[in-house]
Amino acid sequence: MARKKIIVQKFGGSSVANIDRIKAVAKRIVETKTKDNNIAVVVSALGDTTDELEEMAFQINKTPPEREMDMLMSTGEQISCALLAMAVKTLGYDAISFTGKQVGIKTDTSHTKARIISITGDRIKKAHRENKIVIVAGYQGVTIDDDITTLGRGGSDLTAVALAQALKADVCEIYTDVTGIFTTDPRKVKEARKIKTITFEEMLEMASLGAQVMQARSIEVAKRFNIPIHVRSSFSKEEGTMIVKDTKKLEDVAVRGITNNKSEAKITIKAVPDKSGIAARIFTEISKSGANVDIIVQNVSHTKLTDISFTVPKSDLNKALTATKSIAQKIKAGEVTADDNIARVSIVGSGMRSHHGIAAQMFKTLADNKINIEMISTSEISISCIIDQKSVEKAVKALHQSFGLGK
Ligand code: ADP
Ligand code: ASP
Ligand code: MG
């Protein structure tokens, strides 16, 4: 008998936000099912369930214990996978739901952001031999000690890509509430255009810099194993965006997309003695606090004293600030200030490697719009500017237009 085609489909939270949508998703799944294929569906928690669970935990403890957090946060997906399996069965098709543990998703022990170590998928394979449609709870796994873990926010994308790899799937489809990957968030900028094909590299950069449509880590895995992903809408049949390794047909554009991110804060230490070894002492102390430092800017000193600014995720601000104040005192630096009203606006595109003047055009566009640049950071295929948060929408729109991305 010929090998059946294996299709992995992932439905995000908004696609299963209520009972009618769950029924619609079930219909969509059975429309794909034929006698010549097998389907494994990964599903997220209903609507905003995960946010609501997190909020409850925070009402009890501002820094909830991470193991218990995973026990809590993983429950959303158990609800949605059971309901979706019932909805599929109601349509006369055989279906079975599984948790991450039941399909053998083993992770390391880094609770709330665990990494997948291995997937056996045995029960999926058995269910497929019995011609069942399999529904898997996304975003979760278990450690070798059987403690439940979660894979970081947006982690159902990672479950889908990792399952596609483990099952050697022929197709990996990510169904969401927009019709694909756009040049910028289509909910914020109506001129945003759908991108037909984007490389893993560009998508990874866009996701890391704030385009929440795909979880960055899931793209890392897709890139490593070369798993093409089709991102499309669960509400329409329209073709979406293909995320692929490379394609010669990619248009010769310098900038593929614009992203923004409001989740960082900036810390500044004033009047830092300008001597060797000082930066090392400061950042060693901050790294010991567990805070993740990103962009760092040190001003030129004219007086043997200099200002140093850096960004951290807002969630790390408190611990970073405590550590910074303590080290500032020890090295006899000046005042330490924090600003959480910043935003990062970024342009992304692998064409930047071969186009000139892209940075200048970005800075000029921001300047023409009277937006002050506080910090700059670059990678091979992106440029980011830290600006005042209240200017971020204006900045995204202006850059989108300036780089000719609009309709
Ligand atoms: P899901 O619940 O399906 O996982 P998400 O909310 O995680 O969906 O991601 C989809 C959202 O991502 C869209 O509603 C859109 O507002 C947002 N988004 C941000 N940037 C982009 C982009 N460049 N292209 C498409 N969507 C984007
Ligand atoms: N429900 C989880 C979250 O909201 C995982 C996911 O939706 O991908 O982050
Ligand atoms: Mg998502």
mmCIF file of N, CA and C in Angstrom, residues 8 10 28 40 51 59 95 136 167 238 258 260 291 309 312 345 368 391 399 402:
data_model
loop_
_atom_site.group_PDB
_atom_site.id
_atom_site.type_symbol
_atom_site.label_atom_id
_atom_site.label_comp_id
_atom_site.label_asym_id
_atom_site.label_seq_id
_atom_site.Cartn_x
_atom_site.Cartn_y
_atom_site.Cartn_z
ATOM 1 N N VAL A 8 -0.019 18.232 8.624
ATOM 2 C CA VAL A 8 -0.099 18.849 9.950
ATOM 3 C C VAL A 8 -0.778 20.204 9.784
ATOM 4 N N LYS A 10 -2.235 23.576 12.116
ATOM 5 C CA LYS A 10 -2.306 24.184 13.453
ATOM 6 C C LYS A 10 -3.335 25.312 13.428
ATOM 7 N N ARG A 28 -13.544 22.359 8.484
ATOM 8 C CA ARG A 28 -12.363 22.598 7.644
ATOM 9 C C ARG A 28 -11.427 21.379 7.653
ATOM 10 N N ALA A 40 -2.806 15.369 11.390
ATOM 11 C CA ALA A 40 -2.532 15.668 12.802
ATOM 12 C C ALA A 40 -2.776 17.157 12.979
ATOM 13 N N ASP A 51 -3.940 34.106 28.320
ATOM 14 C CA ASP A 51 -3.764 35.402 29.001
ATOM 15 C C ASP A 51 -4.574 35.440 30.295
ATOM 16 N N GLN A 59 -2.502 37.573 40.000
ATOM 17 C CA GLN A 59 -3.292 38.125 41.100
ATOM 18 C C GLN A 59 -2.918 37.474 42.431
ATOM 19 N N ALA A 95 -12.031 10.672 15.464
ATOM 20 C CA ALA A 95 -10.964 11.581 15.917
ATOM 21 C C ALA A 95 -10.568 11.223 17.340
ATOM 22 N N VAL A 136 -3.912 17.352 18.691
ATOM 23 C CA VAL A 136 -2.890 17.429 19.738
ATOM 24 C C VAL A 136 -2.955 18.799 20.435
ATOM 25 N N LEU A 167 6.878 13.517 12.278
ATOM 26 C CA LEU A 167 6.012 12.627 11.484
ATOM 27 C C LEU A 167 6.413 12.598 10.013
ATOM 28 N N GLU A 238 -8.412 31.291 0.711
ATOM 29 C CA GLU A 238 -7.354 31.996 -0.008
ATOM 30 C C GLU A 238 -5.957 31.442 0.311
ATOM 31 N N ILE A 258 8.182 45.523 7.972
ATOM 32 C CA ILE A 258 8.433 46.449 9.083
ATOM 33 C C ILE A 258 7.800 45.843 10.335
ATOM 34 N N ASN A 260 7.426 46.134 14.872
ATOM 35 C CA ASN A 260 7.676 46.956 16.058
ATOM 36 C C ASN A 260 7.468 46.127 17.299
ATOM 37 N N ALA A 291 18.719 39.183 34.113
ATOM 38 C CA ALA A 291 18.084 40.030 33.101
ATOM 39 C C ALA A 291 18.829 39.882 31.776
ATOM 40 N N SER A 309 23.625 53.477 28.143
ATOM 41 C CA SER A 309 22.210 53.076 28.117
ATOM 42 C C SER A 309 22.100 51.687 27.533
ATOM 43 N N VAL A 312 16.344 46.231 28.135
ATOM 44 C CA VAL A 312 16.029 44.902 28.694
ATOM 45 C C VAL A 312 14.539 44.654 28.422
ATOM 46 N N VAL A 345 11.381 50.033 16.456
ATOM 47 C CA VAL A 345 10.821 49.881 15.120
ATOM 48 C C VAL A 345 11.938 49.325 14.245
ATOM 49 N N ASP A 368 12.263 63.058 8.974
ATOM 50 C CA ASP A 368 11.236 63.829 8.260
ATOM 51 C C ASP A 368 9.922 63.819 9.035
ATOM 52 N N SER A 391 5.337 57.450 19.268
ATOM 53 C CA SER A 391 5.534 57.694 17.828
ATOM 54 C C SER A 391 5.570 56.411 17.014
ATOM 55 N N LEU A 399 7.713 54.307 7.467
ATOM 56 C CA LEU A 399 8.739 53.423 6.902
ATOM 57 C C LEU A 399 8.120 52.494 5.855
ATOM 58 N N SER A 402 7.799 54.603 2.838
ATOM 59 C CA SER A 402 9.097 55.005 2.310
ATOM 60 C C SER A 402 9.788 53.860 1.554
#
